Tab-separated table of C-alpha atoms and ligand atoms in Angstrom:
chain	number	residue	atom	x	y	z
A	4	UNK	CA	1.563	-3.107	2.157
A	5	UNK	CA	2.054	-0.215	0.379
A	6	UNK	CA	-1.211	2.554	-0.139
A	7	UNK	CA	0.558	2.630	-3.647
A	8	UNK	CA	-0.051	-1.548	-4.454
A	9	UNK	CA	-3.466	-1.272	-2.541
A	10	UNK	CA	-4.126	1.247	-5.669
A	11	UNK	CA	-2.699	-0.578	-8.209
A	12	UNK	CA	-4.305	-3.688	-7.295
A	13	UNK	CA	-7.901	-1.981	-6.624
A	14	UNK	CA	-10.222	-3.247	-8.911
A	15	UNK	CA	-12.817	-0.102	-7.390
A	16	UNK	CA	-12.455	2.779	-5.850
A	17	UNK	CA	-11.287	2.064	-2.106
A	18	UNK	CA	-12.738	3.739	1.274
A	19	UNK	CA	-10.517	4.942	3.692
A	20	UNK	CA	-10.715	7.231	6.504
A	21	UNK	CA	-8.634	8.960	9.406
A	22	UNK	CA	-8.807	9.433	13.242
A	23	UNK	CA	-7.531	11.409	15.879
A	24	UNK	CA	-6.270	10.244	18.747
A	25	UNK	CA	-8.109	10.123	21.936
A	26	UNK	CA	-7.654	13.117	24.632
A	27	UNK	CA	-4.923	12.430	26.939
A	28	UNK	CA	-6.702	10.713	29.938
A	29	UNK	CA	-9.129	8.742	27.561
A	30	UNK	CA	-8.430	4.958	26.134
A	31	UNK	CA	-7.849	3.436	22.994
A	32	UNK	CA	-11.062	1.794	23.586
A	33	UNK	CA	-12.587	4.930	21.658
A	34	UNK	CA	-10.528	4.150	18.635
A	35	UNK	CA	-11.763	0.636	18.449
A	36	UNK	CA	-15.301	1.437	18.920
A	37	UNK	CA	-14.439	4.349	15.621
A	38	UNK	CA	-13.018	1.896	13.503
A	39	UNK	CA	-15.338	-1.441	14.107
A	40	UNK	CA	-18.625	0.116	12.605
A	41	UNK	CA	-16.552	0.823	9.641
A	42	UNK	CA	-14.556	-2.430	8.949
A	43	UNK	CA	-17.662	-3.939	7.063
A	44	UNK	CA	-16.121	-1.172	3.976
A	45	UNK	CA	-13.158	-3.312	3.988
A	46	UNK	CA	-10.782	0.377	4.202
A	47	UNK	CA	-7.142	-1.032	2.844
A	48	UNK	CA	-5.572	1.555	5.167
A	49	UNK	CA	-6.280	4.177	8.607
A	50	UNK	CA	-4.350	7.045	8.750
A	51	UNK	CA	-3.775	8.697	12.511
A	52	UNK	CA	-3.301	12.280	12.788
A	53	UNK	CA	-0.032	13.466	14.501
A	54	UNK	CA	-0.797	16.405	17.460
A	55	UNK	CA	2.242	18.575	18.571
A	56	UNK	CA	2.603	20.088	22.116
A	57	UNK	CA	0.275	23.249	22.914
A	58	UNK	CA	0.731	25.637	25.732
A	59	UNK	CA	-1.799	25.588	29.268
A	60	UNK	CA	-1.848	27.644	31.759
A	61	UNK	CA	-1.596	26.489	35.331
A	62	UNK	CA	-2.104	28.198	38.512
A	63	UNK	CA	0.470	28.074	40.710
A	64	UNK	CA	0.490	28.377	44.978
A	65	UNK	CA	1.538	32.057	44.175
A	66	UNK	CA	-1.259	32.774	42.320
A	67	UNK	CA	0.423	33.339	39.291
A	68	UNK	CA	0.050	31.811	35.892
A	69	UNK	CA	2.628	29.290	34.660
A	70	UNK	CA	2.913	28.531	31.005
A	71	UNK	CA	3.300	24.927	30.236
A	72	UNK	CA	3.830	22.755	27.146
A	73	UNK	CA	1.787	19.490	27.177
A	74	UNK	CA	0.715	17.343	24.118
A	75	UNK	CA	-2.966	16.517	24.389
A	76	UNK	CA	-3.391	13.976	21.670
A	77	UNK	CA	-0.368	12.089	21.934
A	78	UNK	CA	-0.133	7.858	21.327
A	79	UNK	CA	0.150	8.014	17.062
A	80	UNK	CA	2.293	5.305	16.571
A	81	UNK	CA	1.167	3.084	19.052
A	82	UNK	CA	-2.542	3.468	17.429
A	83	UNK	CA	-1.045	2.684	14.232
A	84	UNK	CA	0.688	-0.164	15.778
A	85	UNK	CA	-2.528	-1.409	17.272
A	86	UNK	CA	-4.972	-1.035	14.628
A	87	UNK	CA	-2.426	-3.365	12.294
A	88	UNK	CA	-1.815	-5.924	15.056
A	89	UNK	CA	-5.728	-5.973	15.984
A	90	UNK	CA	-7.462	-5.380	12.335
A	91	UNK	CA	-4.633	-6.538	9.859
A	92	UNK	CA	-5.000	-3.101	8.179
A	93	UNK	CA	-2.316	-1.062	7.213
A	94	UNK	CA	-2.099	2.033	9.226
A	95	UNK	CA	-0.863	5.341	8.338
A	96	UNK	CA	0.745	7.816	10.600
A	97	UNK	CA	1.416	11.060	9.870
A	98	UNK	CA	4.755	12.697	10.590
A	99	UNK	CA	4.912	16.348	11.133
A	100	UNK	CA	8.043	18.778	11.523
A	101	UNK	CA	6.241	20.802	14.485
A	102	UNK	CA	7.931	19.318	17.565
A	103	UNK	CA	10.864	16.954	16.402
A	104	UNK	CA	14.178	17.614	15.592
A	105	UNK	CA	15.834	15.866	12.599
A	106	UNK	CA	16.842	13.030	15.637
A	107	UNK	CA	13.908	12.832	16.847
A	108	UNK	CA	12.249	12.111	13.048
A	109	UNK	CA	15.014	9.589	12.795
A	110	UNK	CA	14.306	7.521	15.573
A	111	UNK	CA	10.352	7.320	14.852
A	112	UNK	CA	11.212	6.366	11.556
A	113	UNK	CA	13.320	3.274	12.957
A	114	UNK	CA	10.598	3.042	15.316
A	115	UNK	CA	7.676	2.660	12.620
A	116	UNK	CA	10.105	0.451	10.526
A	117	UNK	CA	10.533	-2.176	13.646
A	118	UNK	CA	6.604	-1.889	14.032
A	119	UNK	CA	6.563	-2.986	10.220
A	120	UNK	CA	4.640	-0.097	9.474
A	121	UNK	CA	4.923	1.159	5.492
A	122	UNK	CA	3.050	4.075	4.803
A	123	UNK	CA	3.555	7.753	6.467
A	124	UNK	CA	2.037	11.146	5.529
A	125	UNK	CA	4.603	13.512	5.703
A	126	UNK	CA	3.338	16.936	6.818
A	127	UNK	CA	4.652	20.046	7.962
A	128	UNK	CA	1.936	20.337	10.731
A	129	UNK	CA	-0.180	23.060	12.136
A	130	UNK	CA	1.307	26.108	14.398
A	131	UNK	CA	0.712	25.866	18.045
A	132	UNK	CA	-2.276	27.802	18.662
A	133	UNK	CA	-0.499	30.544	20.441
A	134	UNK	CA	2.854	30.734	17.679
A	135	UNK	CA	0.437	32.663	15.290
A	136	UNK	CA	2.270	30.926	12.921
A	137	UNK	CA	4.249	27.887	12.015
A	138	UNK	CA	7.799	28.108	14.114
A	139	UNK	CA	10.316	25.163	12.887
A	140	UNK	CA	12.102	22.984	15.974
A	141	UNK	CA	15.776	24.219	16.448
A	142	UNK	CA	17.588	21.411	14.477
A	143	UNK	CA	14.130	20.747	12.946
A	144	UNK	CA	12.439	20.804	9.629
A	145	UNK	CA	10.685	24.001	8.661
A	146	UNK	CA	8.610	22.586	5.347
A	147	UNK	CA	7.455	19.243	4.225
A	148	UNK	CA	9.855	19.043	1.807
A	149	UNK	CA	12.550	19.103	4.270
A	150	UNK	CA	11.164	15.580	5.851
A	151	UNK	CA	10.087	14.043	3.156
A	152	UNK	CA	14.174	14.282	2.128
A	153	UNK	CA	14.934	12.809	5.004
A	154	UNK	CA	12.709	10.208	5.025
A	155	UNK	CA	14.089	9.500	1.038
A	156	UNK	CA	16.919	9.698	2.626
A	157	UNK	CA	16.172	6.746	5.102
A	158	UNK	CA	14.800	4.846	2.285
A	159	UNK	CA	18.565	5.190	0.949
A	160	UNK	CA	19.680	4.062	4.042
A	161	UNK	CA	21.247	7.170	4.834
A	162	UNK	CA	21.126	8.081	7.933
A	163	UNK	CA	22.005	11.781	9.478
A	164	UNK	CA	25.348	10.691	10.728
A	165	UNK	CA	27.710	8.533	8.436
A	166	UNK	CA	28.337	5.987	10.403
A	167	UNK	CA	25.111	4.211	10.310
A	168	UNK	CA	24.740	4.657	6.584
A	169	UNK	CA	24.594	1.170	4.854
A	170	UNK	CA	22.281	-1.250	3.461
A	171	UNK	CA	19.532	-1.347	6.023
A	172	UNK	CA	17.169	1.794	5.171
A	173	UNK	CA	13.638	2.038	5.375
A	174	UNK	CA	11.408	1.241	2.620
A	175	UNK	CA	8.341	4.052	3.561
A	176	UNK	CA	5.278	4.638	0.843
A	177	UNK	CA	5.318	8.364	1.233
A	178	UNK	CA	2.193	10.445	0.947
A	179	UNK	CA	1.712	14.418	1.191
A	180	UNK	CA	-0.956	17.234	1.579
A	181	UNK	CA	-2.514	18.673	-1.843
A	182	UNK	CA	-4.750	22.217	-1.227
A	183	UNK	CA	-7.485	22.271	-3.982
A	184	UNK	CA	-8.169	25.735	-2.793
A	185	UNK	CA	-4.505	26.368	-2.034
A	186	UNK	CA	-3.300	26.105	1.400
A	187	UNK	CA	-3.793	29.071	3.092
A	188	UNK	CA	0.046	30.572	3.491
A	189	UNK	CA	0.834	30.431	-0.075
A	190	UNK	CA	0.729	33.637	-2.226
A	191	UNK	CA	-1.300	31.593	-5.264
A	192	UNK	CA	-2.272	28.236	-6.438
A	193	UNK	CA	0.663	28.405	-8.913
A	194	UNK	CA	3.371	28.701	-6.227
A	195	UNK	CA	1.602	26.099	-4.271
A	196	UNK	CA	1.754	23.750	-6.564
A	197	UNK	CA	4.757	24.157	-7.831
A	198	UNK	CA	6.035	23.010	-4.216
A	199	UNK	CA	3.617	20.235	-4.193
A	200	UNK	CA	5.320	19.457	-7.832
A	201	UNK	CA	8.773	19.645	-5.922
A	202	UNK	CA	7.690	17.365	-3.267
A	203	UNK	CA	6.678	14.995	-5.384
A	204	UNK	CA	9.817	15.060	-7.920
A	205	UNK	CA	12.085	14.239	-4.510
A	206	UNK	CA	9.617	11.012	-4.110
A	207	UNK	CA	6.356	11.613	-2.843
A	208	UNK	CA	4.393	8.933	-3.880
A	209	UNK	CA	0.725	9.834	-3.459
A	210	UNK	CA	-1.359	13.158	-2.235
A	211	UNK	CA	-4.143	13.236	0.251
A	212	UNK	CA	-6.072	16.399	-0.192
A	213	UNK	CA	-7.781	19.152	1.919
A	214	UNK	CA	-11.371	18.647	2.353
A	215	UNK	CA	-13.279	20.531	-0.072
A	216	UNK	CA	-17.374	20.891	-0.494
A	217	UNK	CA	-17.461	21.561	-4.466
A	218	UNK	CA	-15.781	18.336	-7.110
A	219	UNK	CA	-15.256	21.488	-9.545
A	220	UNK	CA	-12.465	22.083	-7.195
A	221	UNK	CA	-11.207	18.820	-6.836
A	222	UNK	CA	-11.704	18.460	-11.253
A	223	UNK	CA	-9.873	21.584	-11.799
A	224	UNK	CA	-6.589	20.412	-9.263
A	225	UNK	CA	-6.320	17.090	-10.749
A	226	UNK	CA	-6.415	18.967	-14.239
A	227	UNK	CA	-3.642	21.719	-12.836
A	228	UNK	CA	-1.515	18.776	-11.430
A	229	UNK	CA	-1.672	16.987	-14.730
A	230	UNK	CA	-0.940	20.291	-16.468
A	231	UNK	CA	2.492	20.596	-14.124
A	232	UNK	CA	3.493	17.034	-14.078
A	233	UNK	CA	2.224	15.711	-11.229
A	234	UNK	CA	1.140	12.455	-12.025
A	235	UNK	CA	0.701	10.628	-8.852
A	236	UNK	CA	-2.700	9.764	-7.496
A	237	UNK	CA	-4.663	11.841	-5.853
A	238	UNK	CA	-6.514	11.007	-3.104
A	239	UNK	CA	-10.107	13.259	-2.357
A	240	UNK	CA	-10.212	14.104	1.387
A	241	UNK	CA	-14.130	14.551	2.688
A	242	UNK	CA	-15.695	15.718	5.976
A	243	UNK	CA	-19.634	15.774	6.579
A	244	UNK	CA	-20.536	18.987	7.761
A	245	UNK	CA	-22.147	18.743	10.474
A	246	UNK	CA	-22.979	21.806	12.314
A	247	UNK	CA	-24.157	25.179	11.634
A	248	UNK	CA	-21.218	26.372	13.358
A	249	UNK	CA	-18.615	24.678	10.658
A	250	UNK	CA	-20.518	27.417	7.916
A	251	UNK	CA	-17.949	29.845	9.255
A	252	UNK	CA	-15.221	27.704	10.835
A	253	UNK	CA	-14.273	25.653	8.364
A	254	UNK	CA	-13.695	27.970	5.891
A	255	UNK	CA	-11.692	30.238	8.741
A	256	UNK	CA	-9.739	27.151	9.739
A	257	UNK	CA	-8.692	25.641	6.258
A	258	UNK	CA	-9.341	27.829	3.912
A	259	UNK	CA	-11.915	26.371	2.162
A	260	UNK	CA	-15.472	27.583	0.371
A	261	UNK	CA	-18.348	26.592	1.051
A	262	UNK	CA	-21.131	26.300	-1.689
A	263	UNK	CA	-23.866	28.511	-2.080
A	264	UNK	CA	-26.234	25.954	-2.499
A	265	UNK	CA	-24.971	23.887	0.887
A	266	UNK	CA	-24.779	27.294	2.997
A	267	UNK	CA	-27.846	28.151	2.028
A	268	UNK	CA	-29.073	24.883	3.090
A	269	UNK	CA	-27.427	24.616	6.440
A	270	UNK	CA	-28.543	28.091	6.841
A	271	UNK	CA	-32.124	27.097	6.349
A	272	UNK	CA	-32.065	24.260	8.970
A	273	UNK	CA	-34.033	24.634	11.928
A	274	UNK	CA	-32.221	21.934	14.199
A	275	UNK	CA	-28.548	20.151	14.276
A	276	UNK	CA	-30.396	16.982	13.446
A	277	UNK	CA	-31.309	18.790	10.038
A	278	UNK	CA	-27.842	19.989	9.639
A	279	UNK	CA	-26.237	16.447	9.710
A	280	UNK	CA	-29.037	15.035	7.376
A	281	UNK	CA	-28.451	17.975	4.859
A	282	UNK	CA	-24.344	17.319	5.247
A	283	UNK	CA	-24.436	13.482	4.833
A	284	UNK	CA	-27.106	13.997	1.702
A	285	UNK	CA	-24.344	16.456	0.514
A	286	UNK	CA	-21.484	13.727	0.938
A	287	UNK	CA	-23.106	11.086	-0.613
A	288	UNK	CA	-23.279	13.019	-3.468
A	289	UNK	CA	-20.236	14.469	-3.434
A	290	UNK	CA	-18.653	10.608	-3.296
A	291	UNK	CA	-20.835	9.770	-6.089
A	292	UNK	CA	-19.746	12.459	-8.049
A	293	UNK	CA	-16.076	12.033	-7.071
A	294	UNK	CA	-15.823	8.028	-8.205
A	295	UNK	CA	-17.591	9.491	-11.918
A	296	UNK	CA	-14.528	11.563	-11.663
A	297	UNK	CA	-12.596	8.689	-11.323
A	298	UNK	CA	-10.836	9.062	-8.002
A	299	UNK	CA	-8.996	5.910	-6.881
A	300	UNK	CA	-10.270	6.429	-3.527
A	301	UNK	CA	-12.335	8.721	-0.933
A	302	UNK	CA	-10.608	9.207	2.254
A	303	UNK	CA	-12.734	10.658	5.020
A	304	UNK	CA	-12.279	12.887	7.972
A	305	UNK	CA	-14.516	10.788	10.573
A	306	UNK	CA	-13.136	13.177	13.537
A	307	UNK	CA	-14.397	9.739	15.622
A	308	UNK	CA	-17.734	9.824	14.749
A	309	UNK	CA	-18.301	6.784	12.400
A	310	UNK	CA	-22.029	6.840	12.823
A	311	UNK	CA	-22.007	9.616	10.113
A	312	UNK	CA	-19.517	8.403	7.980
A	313	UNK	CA	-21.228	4.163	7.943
A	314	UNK	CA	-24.149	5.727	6.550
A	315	UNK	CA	-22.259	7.522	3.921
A	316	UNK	CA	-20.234	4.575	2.863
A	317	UNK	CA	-23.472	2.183	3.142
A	318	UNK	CA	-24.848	4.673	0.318
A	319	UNK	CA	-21.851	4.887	-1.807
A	320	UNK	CA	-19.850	1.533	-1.567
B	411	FAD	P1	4.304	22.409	3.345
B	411	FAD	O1	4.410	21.525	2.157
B	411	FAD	O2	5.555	22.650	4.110
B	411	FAD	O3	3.680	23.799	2.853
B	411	FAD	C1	3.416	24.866	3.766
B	411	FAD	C2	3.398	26.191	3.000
B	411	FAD	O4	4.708	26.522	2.542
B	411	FAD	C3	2.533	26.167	1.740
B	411	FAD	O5	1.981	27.438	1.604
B	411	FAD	C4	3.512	25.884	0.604
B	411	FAD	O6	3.104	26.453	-0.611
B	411	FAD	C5	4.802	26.502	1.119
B	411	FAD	N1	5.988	25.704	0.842
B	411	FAD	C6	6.091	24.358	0.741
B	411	FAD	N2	7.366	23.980	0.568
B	411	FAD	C7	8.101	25.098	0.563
B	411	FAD	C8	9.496	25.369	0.453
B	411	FAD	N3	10.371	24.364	0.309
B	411	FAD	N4	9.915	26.675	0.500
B	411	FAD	C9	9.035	27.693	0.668
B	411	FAD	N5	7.689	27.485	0.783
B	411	FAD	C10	7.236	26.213	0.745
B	411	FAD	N6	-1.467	18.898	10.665
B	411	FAD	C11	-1.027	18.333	11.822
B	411	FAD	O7	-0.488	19.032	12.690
B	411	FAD	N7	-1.168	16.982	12.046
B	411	FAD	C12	-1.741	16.152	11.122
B	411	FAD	O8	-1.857	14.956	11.365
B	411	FAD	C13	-2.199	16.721	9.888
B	411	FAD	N8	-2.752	15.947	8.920
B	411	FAD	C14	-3.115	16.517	7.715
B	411	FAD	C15	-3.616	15.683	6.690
B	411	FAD	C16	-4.001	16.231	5.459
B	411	FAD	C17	-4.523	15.330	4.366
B	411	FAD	C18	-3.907	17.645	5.256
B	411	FAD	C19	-4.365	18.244	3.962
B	411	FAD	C20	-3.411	18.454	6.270
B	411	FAD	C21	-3.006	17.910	7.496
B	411	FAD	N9	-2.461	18.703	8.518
B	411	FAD	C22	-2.041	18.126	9.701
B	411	FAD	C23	-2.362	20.164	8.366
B	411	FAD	C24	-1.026	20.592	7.721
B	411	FAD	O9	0.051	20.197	8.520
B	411	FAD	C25	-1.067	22.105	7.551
B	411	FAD	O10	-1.976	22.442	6.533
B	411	FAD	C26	0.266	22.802	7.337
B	411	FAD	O11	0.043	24.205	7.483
B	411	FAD	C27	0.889	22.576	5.957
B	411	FAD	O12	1.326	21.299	5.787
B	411	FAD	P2	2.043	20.845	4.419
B	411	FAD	O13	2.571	19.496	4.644
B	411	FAD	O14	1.142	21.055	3.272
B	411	FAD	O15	3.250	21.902	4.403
């Protein structure tokens, strides 16, 4: 089904959440044991996060250093495909540019579509760590906007070469990536938006956003999309902080604030056991506050640990 019917249809807001996929080398055991504490929340849909190639370094007999491209999260659409055959619950993978050419996207769309998945979140993906920046695939996509045409396209049932254009498209829900703060590239929250406004004019269908530690944020986005005609729902994206270490990481890695009031309570803690009881307090009350604010439903980043995020859910659903 369609994350757009299992929001029309809600008769409360929904719980959802995402995972990664396990380390190459690890099993999808790890998955199950992420999901299974959380089922008892009834979430309508998973998504699974999509990791591109990164460079190692290996030694060689020679002594010197070879560079080599390896993907250390791979297996995205065979989780999805397992968490629908094994919980019944629609799962959402998310498609990136980073790493596929305009082929490649078109065969893992056919591929999704035979696995009767219905839902992607179309992304442009993060840089490889070493690009410094974000480097489009030769006969790739360089922004989201470019796939998500092509998967409209699909929908169409136009493929990229004519002779396989006809009847039988795809029939995707597509979902995007909405920066409360702004996402960190773009000169202002104006221009941002007014991509995210473009995105969703060419058929995006619903927006998952950033994490974010203050609803003011969240309050005053949903207000700025309304202002620019974006009228599709928005979905808030949460992670617990955890760690004293996130105080300065998070906001280098996604561009995000942190609160004075939550710093200053992380910064106060004497232990990491502190630190996660301070975050989760800080979540719970952040969903609360969210659902006044009417969001359809609260997605979370559980980065596989669904101890943290059950006891969240078991105070706010
Ligand atoms: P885009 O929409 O392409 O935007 C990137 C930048 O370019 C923005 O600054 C925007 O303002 C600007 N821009 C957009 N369109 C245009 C255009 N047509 N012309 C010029 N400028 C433009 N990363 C992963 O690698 N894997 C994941 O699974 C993943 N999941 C995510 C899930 C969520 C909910 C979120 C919020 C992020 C996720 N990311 C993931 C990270 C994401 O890929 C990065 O933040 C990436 O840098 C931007 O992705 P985007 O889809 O917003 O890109």
């Amino acid at each position: 089904m369609k994350i757009t019917e299992h929001l029309n249809n809600a008769k409360k807001p929904l719980f959802s959440f995402e995972l990664l996929p396990p380390m190459k080398g690890q099993n999808i055991d790890q998955i199950f044991e992420a999901i299974e504490p959380l089922m008892e929340f009834e979430p309508p849909f998973i998504d699974v996060t999509y990791h591109r190639e990164d460079f190692i370094y290996k030694k060689q007999a020679n002594g010197l250093l070879e560079k080599v491209s390896t993907r250390k999260r791979p297996g995205t659409v065979s989780i999805c495909a397992a968490i629908q055959f094994k919980y019944k619950v629609d799962a959402v993978p998310h498609l990136i540019c980073g790493g596929f050419t305009k082929e490649d996207t078109e065969n893992a769309l056919i591929e999704l579509k035979f696995l009767g998945i219905d839902n992607v979140l179309v992304l442009r993906g993060d840089a490889r760590k070493e690009d410094g920046g974000f480097i489009p695939e030769e006969k790739g996509h360089a922004y989201a906007s470019d796939l998500l045409q092509q998967v409209v396209n699909m929908n169409k049932g136009r493929y990229l070469h004519d002779e396989y254009t006809g009847a039988n498209g795809t029939n995707f829900c597509i979902g995007i990536a909405g920066y409360p703060e702004k996402h960190f590239e773009a000169p202002n929250l104006k221009t941002d938006l007014r991509y995210l406004k473009m995105k969703v004019d060419m058929g995006a269908e619903y927006i998952v956003t950033q994490m974010f530690y203050d609803n003011e944020k969240y309050a005053s986005f949903i207000k700025l999309c309304k202002d620019n005609g974006i009228n599709v729902p928005i979905i808030p994206g949460l992670k617990p902080l955890t760690t004293k270490k996130q105080l300065t990481l998070l906001p280098k890695v996604f561009n995000i604030d942190i609160p004075e009031e939550l710093a200053d309570a992380v910064a106060d803690c004497k232990t990491d056991k502190e630190v996660k009881e301070v975050g989760i307090d800080w979540c719970i009350q952040q969903s609360k506050g969210l659902i006044e604010l009417g969001a359809p439903c609260l997605h979370y980043y559980t980065m596989g640990k669904s101890d943290t995020i059950k006891r969240i859910a078991t105070a706010v659903f």
